[in-house]
Tab-separated table of N, CA and C in Angstrom:
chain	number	residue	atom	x	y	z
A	2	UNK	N	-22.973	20.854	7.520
A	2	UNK	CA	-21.713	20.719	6.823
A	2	UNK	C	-20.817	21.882	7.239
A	3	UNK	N	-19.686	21.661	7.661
A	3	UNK	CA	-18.434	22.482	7.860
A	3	UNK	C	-17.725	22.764	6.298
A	4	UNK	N	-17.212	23.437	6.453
A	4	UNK	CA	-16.008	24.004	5.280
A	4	UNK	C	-15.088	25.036	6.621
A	5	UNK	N	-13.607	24.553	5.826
A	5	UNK	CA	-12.448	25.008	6.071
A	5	UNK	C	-11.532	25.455	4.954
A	6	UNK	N	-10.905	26.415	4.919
A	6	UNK	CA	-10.370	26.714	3.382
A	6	UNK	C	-8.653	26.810	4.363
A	7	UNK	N	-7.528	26.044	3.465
A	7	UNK	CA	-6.799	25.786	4.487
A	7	UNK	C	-5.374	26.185	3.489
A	8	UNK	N	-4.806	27.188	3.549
A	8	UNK	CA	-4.114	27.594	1.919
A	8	UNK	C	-2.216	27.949	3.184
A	9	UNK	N	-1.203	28.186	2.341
A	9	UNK	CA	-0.076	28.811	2.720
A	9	UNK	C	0.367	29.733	2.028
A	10	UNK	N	1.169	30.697	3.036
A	10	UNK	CA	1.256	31.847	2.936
A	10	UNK	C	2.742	31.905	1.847
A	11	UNK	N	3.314	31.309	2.108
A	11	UNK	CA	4.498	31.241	1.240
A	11	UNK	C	4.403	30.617	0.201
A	12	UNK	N	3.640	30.974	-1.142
A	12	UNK	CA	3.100	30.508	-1.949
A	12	UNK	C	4.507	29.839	-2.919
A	13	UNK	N	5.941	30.498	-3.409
A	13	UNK	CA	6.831	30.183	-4.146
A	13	UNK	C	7.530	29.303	-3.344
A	14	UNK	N	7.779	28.674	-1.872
A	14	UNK	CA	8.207	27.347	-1.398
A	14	UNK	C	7.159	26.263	-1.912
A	15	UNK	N	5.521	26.776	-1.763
A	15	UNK	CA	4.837	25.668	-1.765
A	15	UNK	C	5.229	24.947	-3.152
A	16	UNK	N	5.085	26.092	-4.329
A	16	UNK	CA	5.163	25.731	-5.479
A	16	UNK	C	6.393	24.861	-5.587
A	17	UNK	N	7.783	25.142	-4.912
A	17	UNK	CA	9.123	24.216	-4.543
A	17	UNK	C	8.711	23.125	-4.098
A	18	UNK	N	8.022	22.961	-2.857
A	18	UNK	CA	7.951	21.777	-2.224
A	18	UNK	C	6.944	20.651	-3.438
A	19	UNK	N	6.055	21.537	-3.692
A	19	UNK	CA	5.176	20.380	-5.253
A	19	UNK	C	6.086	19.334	-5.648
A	20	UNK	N	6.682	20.779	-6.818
A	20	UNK	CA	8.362	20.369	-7.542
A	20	UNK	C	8.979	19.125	-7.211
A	21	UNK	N	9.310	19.264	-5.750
A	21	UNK	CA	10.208	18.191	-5.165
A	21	UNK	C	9.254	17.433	-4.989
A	22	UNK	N	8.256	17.030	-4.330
A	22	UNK	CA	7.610	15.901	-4.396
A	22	UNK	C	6.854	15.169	-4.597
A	23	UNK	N	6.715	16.041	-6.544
A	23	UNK	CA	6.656	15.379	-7.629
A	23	UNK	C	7.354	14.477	-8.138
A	24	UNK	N	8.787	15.196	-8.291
A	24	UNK	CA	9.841	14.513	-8.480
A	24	UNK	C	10.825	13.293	-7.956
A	25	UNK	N	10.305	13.635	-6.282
A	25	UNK	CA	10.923	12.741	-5.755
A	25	UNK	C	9.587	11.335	-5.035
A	26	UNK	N	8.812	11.875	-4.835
A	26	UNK	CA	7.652	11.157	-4.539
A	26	UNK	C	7.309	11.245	-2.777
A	27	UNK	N	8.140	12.035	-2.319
A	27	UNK	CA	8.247	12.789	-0.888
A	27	UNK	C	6.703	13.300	-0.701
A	28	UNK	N	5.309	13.066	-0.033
A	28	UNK	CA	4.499	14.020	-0.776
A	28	UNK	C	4.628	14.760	1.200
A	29	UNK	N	4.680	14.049	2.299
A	29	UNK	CA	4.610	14.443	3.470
A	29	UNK	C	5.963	14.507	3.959
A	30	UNK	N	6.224	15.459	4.882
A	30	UNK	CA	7.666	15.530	5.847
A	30	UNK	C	7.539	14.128	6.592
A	31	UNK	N	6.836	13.598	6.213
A	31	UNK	CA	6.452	12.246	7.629
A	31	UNK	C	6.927	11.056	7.113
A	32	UNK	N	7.342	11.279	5.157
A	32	UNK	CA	7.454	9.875	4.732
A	32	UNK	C	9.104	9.633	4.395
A	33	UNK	N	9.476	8.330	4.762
A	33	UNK	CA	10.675	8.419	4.449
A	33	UNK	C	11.246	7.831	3.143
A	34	UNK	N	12.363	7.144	3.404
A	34	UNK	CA	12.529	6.300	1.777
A	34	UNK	C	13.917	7.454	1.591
A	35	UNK	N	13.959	7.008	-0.462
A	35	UNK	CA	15.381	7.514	-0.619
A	35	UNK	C	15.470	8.496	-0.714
A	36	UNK	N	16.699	9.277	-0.534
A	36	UNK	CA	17.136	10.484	-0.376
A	36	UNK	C	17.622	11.163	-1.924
A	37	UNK	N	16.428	10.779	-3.104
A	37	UNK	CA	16.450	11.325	-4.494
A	37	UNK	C	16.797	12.952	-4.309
A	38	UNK	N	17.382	13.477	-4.808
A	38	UNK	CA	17.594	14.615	-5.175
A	38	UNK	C	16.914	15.321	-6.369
A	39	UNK	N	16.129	15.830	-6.263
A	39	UNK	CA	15.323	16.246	-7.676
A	39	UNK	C	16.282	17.422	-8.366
A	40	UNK	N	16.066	17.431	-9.753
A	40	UNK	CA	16.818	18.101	-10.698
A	40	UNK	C	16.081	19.709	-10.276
A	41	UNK	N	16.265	21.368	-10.437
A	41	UNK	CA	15.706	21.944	-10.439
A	41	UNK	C	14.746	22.653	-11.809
A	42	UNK	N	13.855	23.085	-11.459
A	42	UNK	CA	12.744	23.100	-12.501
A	42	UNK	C	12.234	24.280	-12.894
A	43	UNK	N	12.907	25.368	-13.237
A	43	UNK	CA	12.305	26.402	-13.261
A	43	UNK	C	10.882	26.561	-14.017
A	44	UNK	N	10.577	25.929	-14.942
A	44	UNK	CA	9.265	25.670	-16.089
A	44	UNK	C	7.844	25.383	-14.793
A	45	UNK	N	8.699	24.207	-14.123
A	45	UNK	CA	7.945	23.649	-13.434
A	45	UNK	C	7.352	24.249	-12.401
A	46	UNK	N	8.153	24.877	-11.831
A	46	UNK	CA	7.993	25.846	-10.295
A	46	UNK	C	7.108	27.086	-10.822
A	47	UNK	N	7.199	27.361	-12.338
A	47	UNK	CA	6.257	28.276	-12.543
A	47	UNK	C	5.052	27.858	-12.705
A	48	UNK	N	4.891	27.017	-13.323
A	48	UNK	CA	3.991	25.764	-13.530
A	48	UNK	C	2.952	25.746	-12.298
A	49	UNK	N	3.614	25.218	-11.420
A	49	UNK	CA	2.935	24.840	-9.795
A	49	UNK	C	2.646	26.196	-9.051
A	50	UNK	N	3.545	27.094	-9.215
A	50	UNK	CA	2.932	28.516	-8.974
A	50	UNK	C	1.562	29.200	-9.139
A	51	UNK	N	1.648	29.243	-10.518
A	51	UNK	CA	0.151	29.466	-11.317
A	51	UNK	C	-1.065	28.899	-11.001
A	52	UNK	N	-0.751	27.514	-10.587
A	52	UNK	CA	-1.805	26.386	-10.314
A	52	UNK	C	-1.986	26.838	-9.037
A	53	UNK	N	-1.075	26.632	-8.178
A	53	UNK	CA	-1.657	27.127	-6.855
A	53	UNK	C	-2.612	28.311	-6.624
A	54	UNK	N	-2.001	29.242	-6.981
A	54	UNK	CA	-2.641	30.671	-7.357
A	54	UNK	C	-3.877	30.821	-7.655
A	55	UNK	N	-3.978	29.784	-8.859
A	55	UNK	CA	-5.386	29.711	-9.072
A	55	UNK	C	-6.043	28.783	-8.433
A	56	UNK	N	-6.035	27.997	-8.148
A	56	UNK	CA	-6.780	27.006	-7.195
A	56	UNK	C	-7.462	27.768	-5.756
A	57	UNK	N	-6.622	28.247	-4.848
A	57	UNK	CA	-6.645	29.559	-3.886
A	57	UNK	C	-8.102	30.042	-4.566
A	58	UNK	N	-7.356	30.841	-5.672
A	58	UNK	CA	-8.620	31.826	-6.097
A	58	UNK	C	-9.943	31.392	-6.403
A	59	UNK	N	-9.976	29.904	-7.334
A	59	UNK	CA	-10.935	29.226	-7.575
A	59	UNK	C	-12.223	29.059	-6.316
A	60	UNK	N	-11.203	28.874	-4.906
A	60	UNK	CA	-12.054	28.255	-3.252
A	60	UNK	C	-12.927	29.179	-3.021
A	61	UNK	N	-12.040	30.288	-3.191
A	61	UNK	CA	-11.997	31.611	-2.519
A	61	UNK	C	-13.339	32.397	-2.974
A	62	UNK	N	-13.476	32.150	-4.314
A	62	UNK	CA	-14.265	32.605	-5.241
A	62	UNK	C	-15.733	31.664	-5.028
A	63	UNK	N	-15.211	30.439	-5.522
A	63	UNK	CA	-16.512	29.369	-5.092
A	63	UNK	C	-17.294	29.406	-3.700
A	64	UNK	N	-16.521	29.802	-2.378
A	64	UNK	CA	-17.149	30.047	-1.109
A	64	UNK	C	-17.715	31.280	-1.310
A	65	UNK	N	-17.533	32.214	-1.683
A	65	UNK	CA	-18.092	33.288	-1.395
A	65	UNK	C	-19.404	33.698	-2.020
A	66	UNK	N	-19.005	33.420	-3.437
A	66	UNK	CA	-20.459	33.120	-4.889
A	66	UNK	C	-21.587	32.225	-4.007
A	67	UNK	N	-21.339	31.193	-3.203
A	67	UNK	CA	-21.957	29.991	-3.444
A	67	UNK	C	-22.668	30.506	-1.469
A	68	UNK	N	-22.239	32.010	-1.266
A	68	UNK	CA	-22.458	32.532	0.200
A	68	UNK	C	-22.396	30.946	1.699
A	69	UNK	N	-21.632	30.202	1.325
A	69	UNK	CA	-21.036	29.384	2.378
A	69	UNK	C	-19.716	30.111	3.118
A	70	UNK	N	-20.578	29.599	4.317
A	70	UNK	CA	-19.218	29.962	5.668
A	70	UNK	C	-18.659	29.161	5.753
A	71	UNK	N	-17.159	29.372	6.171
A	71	UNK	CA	-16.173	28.662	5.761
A	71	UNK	C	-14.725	29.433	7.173
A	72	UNK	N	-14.077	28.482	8.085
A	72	UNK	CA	-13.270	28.399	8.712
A	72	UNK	C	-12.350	28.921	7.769
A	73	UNK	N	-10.847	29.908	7.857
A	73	UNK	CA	-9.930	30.023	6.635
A	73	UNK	C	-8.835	29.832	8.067
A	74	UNK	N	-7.909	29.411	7.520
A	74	UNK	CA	-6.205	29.199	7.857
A	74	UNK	C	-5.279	29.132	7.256
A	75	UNK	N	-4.780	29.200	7.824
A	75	UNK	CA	-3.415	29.475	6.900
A	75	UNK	C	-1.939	27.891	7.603
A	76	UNK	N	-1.398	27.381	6.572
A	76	UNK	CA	-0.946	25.706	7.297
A	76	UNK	C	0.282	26.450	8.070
A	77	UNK	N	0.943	27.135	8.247
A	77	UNK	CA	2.118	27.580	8.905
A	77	UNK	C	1.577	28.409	10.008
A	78	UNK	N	0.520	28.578	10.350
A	78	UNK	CA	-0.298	28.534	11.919
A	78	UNK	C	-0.329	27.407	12.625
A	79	UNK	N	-0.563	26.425	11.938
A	79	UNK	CA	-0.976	25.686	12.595
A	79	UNK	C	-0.148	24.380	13.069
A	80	UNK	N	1.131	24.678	12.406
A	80	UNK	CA	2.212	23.785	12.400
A	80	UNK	C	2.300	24.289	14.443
A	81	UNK	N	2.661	25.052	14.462
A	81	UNK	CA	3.004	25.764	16.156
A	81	UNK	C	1.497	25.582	17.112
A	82	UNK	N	0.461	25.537	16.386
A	82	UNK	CA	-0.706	25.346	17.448
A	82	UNK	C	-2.104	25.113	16.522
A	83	UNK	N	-1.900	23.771	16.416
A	83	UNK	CA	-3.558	23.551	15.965
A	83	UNK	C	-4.714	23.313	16.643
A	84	UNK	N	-4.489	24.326	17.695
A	84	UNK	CA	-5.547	24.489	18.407
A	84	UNK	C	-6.990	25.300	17.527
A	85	UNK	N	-6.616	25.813	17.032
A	85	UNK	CA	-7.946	27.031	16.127
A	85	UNK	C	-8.286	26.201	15.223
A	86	UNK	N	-7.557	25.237	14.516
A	86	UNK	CA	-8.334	24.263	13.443
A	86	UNK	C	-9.388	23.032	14.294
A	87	UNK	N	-8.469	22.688	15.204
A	87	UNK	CA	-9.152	21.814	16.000
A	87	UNK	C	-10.544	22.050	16.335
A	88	UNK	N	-10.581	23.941	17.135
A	88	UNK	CA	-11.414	24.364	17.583
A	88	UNK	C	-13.041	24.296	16.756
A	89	UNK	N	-12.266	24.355	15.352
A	89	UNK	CA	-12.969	25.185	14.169
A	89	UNK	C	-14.046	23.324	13.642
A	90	UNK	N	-13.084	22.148	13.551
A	90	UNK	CA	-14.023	21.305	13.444
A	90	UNK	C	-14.731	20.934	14.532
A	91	UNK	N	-14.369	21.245	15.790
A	91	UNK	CA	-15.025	20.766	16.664
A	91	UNK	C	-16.674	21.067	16.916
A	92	UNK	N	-16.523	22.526	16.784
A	92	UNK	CA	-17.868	23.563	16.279
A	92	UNK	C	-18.576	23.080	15.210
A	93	UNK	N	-17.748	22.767	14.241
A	93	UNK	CA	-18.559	22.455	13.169
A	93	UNK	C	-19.394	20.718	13.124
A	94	UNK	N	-18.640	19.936	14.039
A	94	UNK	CA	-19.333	18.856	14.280
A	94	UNK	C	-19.914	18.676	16.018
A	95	UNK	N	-20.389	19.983	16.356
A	95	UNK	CA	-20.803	20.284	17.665
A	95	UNK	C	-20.401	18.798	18.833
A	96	UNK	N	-19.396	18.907	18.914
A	96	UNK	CA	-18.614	18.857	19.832
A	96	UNK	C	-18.169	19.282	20.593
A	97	UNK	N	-17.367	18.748	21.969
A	97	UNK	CA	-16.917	19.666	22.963
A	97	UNK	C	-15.176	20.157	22.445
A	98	UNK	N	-14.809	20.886	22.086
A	98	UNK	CA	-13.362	21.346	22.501
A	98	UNK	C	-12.038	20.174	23.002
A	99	UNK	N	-11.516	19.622	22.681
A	99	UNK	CA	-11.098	18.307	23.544
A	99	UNK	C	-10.079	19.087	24.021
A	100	UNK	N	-9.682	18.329	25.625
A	100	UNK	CA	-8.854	19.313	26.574
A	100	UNK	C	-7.388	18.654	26.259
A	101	UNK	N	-6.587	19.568	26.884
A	101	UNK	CA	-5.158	19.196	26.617
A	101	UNK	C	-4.397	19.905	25.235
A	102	UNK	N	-3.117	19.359	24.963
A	102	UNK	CA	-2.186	20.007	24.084
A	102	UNK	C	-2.617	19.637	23.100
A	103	UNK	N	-1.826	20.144	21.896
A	103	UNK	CA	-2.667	19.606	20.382
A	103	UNK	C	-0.975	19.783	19.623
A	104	UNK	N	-0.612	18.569	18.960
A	104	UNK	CA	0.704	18.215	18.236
A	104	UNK	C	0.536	17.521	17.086
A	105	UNK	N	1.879	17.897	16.312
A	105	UNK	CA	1.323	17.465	14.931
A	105	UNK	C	2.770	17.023	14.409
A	106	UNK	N	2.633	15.615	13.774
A	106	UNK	CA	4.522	15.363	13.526
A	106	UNK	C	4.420	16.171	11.939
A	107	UNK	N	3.503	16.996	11.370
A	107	UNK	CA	3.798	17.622	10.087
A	107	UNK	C	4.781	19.348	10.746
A	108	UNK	N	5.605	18.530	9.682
A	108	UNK	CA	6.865	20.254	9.295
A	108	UNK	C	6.715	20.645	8.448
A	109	UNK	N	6.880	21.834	7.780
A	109	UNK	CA	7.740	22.700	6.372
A	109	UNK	C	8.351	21.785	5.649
A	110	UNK	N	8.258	21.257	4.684
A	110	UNK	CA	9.377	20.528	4.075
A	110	UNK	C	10.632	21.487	3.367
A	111	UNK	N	10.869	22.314	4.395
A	111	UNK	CA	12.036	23.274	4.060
A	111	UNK	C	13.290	22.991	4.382
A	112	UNK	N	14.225	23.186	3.709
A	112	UNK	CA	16.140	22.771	3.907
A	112	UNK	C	16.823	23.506	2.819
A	113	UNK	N	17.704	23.260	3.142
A	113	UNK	CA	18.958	24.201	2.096
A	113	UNK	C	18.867	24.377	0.814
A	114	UNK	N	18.078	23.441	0.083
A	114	UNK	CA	17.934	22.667	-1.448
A	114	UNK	C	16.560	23.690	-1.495
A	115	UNK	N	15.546	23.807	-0.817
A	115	UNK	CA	14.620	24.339	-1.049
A	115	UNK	C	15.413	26.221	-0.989
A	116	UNK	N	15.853	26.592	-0.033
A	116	UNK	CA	16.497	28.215	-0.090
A	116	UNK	C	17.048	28.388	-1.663
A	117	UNK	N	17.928	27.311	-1.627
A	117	UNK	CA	18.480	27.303	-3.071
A	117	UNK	C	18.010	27.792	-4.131
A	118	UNK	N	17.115	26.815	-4.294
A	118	UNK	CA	16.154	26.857	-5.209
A	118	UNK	C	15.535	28.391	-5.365
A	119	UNK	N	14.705	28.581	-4.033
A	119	UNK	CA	14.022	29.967	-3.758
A	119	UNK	C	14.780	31.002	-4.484
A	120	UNK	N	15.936	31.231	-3.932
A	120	UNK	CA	16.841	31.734	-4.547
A	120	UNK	C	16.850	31.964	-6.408
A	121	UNK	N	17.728	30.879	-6.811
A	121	UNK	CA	17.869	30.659	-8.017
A	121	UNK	C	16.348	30.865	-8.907
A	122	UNK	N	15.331	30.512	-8.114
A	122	UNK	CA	13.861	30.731	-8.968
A	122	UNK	C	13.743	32.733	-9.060
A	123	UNK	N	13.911	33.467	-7.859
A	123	UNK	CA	14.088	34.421	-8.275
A	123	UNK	C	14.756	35.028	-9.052
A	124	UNK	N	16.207	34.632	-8.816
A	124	UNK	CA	17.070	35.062	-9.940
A	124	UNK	C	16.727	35.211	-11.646
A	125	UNK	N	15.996	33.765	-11.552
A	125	UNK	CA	15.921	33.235	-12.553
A	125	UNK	C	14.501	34.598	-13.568
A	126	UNK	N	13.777	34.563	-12.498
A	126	UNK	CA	12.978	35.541	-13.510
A	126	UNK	C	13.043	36.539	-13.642
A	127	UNK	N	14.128	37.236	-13.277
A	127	UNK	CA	14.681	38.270	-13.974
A	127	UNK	C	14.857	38.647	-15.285
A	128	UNK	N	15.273	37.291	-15.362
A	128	UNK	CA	15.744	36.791	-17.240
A	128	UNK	C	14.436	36.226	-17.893
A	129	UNK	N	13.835	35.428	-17.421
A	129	UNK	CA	13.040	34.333	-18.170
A	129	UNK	C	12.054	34.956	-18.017
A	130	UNK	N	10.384	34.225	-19.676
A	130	UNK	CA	9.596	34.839	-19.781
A	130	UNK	C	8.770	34.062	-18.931
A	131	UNK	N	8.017	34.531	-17.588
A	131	UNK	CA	7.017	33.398	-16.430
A	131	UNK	C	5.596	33.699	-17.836
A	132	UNK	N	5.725	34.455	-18.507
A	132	UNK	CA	4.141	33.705	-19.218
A	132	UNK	C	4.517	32.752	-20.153
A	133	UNK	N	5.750	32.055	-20.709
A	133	UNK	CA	5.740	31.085	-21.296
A	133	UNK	C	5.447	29.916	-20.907
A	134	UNK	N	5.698	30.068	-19.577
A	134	UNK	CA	5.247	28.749	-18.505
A	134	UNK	C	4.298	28.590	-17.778
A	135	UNK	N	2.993	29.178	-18.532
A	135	UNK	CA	1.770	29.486	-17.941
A	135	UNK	C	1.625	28.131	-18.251
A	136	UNK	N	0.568	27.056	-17.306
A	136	UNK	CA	-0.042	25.989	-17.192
A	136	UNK	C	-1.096	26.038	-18.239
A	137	UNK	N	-0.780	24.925	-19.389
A	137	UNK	CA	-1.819	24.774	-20.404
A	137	UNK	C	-3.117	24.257	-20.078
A	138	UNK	N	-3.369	23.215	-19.173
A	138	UNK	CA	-4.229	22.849	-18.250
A	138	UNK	C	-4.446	22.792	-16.755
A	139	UNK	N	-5.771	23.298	-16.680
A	139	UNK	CA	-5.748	22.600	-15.535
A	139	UNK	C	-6.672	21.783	-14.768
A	140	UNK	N	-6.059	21.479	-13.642
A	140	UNK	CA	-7.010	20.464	-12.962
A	140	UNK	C	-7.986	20.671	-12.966
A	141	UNK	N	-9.321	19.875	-13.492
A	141	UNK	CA	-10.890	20.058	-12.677
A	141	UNK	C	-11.131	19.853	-11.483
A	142	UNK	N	-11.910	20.757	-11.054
A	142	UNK	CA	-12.970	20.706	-9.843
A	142	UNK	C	-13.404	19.581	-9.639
A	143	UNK	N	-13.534	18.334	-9.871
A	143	UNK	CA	-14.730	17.290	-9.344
A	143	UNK	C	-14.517	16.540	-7.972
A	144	UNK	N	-14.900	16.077	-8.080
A	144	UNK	CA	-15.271	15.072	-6.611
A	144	UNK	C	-13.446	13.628	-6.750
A	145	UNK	N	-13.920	13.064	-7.927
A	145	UNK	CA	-12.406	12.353	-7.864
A	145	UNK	C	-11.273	13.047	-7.969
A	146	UNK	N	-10.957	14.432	-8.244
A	146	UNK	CA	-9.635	15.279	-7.982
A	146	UNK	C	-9.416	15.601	-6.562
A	147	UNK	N	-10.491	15.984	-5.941
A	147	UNK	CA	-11.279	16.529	-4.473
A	147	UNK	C	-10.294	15.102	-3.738
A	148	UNK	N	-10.486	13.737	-4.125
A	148	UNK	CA	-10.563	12.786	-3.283
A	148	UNK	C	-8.833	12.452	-3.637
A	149	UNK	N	-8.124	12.634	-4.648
A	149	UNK	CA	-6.999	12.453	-5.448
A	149	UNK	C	-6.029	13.304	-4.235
A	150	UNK	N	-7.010	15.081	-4.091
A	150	UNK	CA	-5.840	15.686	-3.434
A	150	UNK	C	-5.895	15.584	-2.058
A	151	UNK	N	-7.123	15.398	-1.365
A	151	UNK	CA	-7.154	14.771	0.120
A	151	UNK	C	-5.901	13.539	0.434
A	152	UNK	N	-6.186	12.948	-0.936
A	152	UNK	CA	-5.254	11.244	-0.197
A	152	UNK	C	-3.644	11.897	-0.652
A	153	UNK	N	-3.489	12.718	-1.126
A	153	UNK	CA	-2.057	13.401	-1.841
A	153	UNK	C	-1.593	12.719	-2.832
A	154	UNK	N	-2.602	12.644	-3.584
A	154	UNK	CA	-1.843	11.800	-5.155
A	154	UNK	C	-2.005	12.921	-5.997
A	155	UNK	N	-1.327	13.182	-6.886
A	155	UNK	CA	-1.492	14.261	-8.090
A	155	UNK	C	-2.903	13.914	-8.554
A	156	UNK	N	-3.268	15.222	-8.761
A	156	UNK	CA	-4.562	15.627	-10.125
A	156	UNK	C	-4.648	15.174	-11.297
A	157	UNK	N	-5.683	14.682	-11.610
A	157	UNK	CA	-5.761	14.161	-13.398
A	157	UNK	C	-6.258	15.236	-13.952
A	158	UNK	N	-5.533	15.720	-15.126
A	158	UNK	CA	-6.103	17.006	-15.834
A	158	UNK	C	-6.849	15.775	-17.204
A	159	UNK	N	-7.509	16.348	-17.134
A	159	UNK	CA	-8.831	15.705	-18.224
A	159	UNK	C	-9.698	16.646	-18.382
A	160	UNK	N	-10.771	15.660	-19.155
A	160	UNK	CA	-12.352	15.794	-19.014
A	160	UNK	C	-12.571	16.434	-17.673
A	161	UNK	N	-13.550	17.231	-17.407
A	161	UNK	CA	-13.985	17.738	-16.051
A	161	UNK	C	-15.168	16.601	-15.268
């Protein structure tokens, strides 16, 4: 068994990009459809912040406790060359290396609306209390959340 722990570095866009495509139902740069404009969310963006944060920490924590090796990346590497992820399953399912270029139609889902935002979310906590908008739940660990966030459908917070 391989493990890859595969997280981004710009943790307050990711938490934006959620936001938006939660809201708008955008979940990949790859999908098209209407051009909804989502309302901005400051509750929310803190919301998805936290979660991320902890989720990260949750992997991070679980690989290391549980002494499994584990490939780590970071997704804004690999947007420019997924050659090292490639490399990394290839090893792990002893394979050869496959020759040639390596391309990927996934982008940043970054644009003006997202700076904006970035923006205005900083501003914003200047003023506002971010522990009021601490996440009352959260997602479980199991195998159908596991399979929920592979296919990119939101998490069921429940029962674990």
């Amino acid at each position: 068994m391989g493990l890859v722990l595969l997280e981004r570095r710009d943790r307050l866009r990711q938490a934006i990009s959620y936001c938006r495509a939660k809201a708008s139902g955008h979940w990949k740069s790859t999908m098209g459809g209407a051009d909804m404009v989502p309302q901005y969310d400051f509750a929310g963006i803190c919301q998805a912040y936290f979660l991320i944060e902890q989720s990260y920490a949750f992997w991070e924590a679980y690989l290391r406790l549980a002494d499994l090796h584990y490939d780590h990346f970071f997704y804004e590497d690999l947007l420019d060359d997924p050659r090292p992820y490639v490399a990394s399953v290839a090893r792990q399912l002893s394979v050869e290396m496959p020759d040639g270029e390596f391309e990927t139609n996934l982008r940043l889902q970054r644009d003006d609306l997202t700076e904006d935002w970035a923006e205005r979310f900083r501003n914003d906590v200047k003023s506002e209390d971010l522990l009021a908008h601490l996440p009352r739940k959260v997602a479980p660990r199991n195998i159908n959340n596991l399979a929920r966030f592979l296919l990119k459908k939101q998490m069921r917070i429940g029962q674990a």
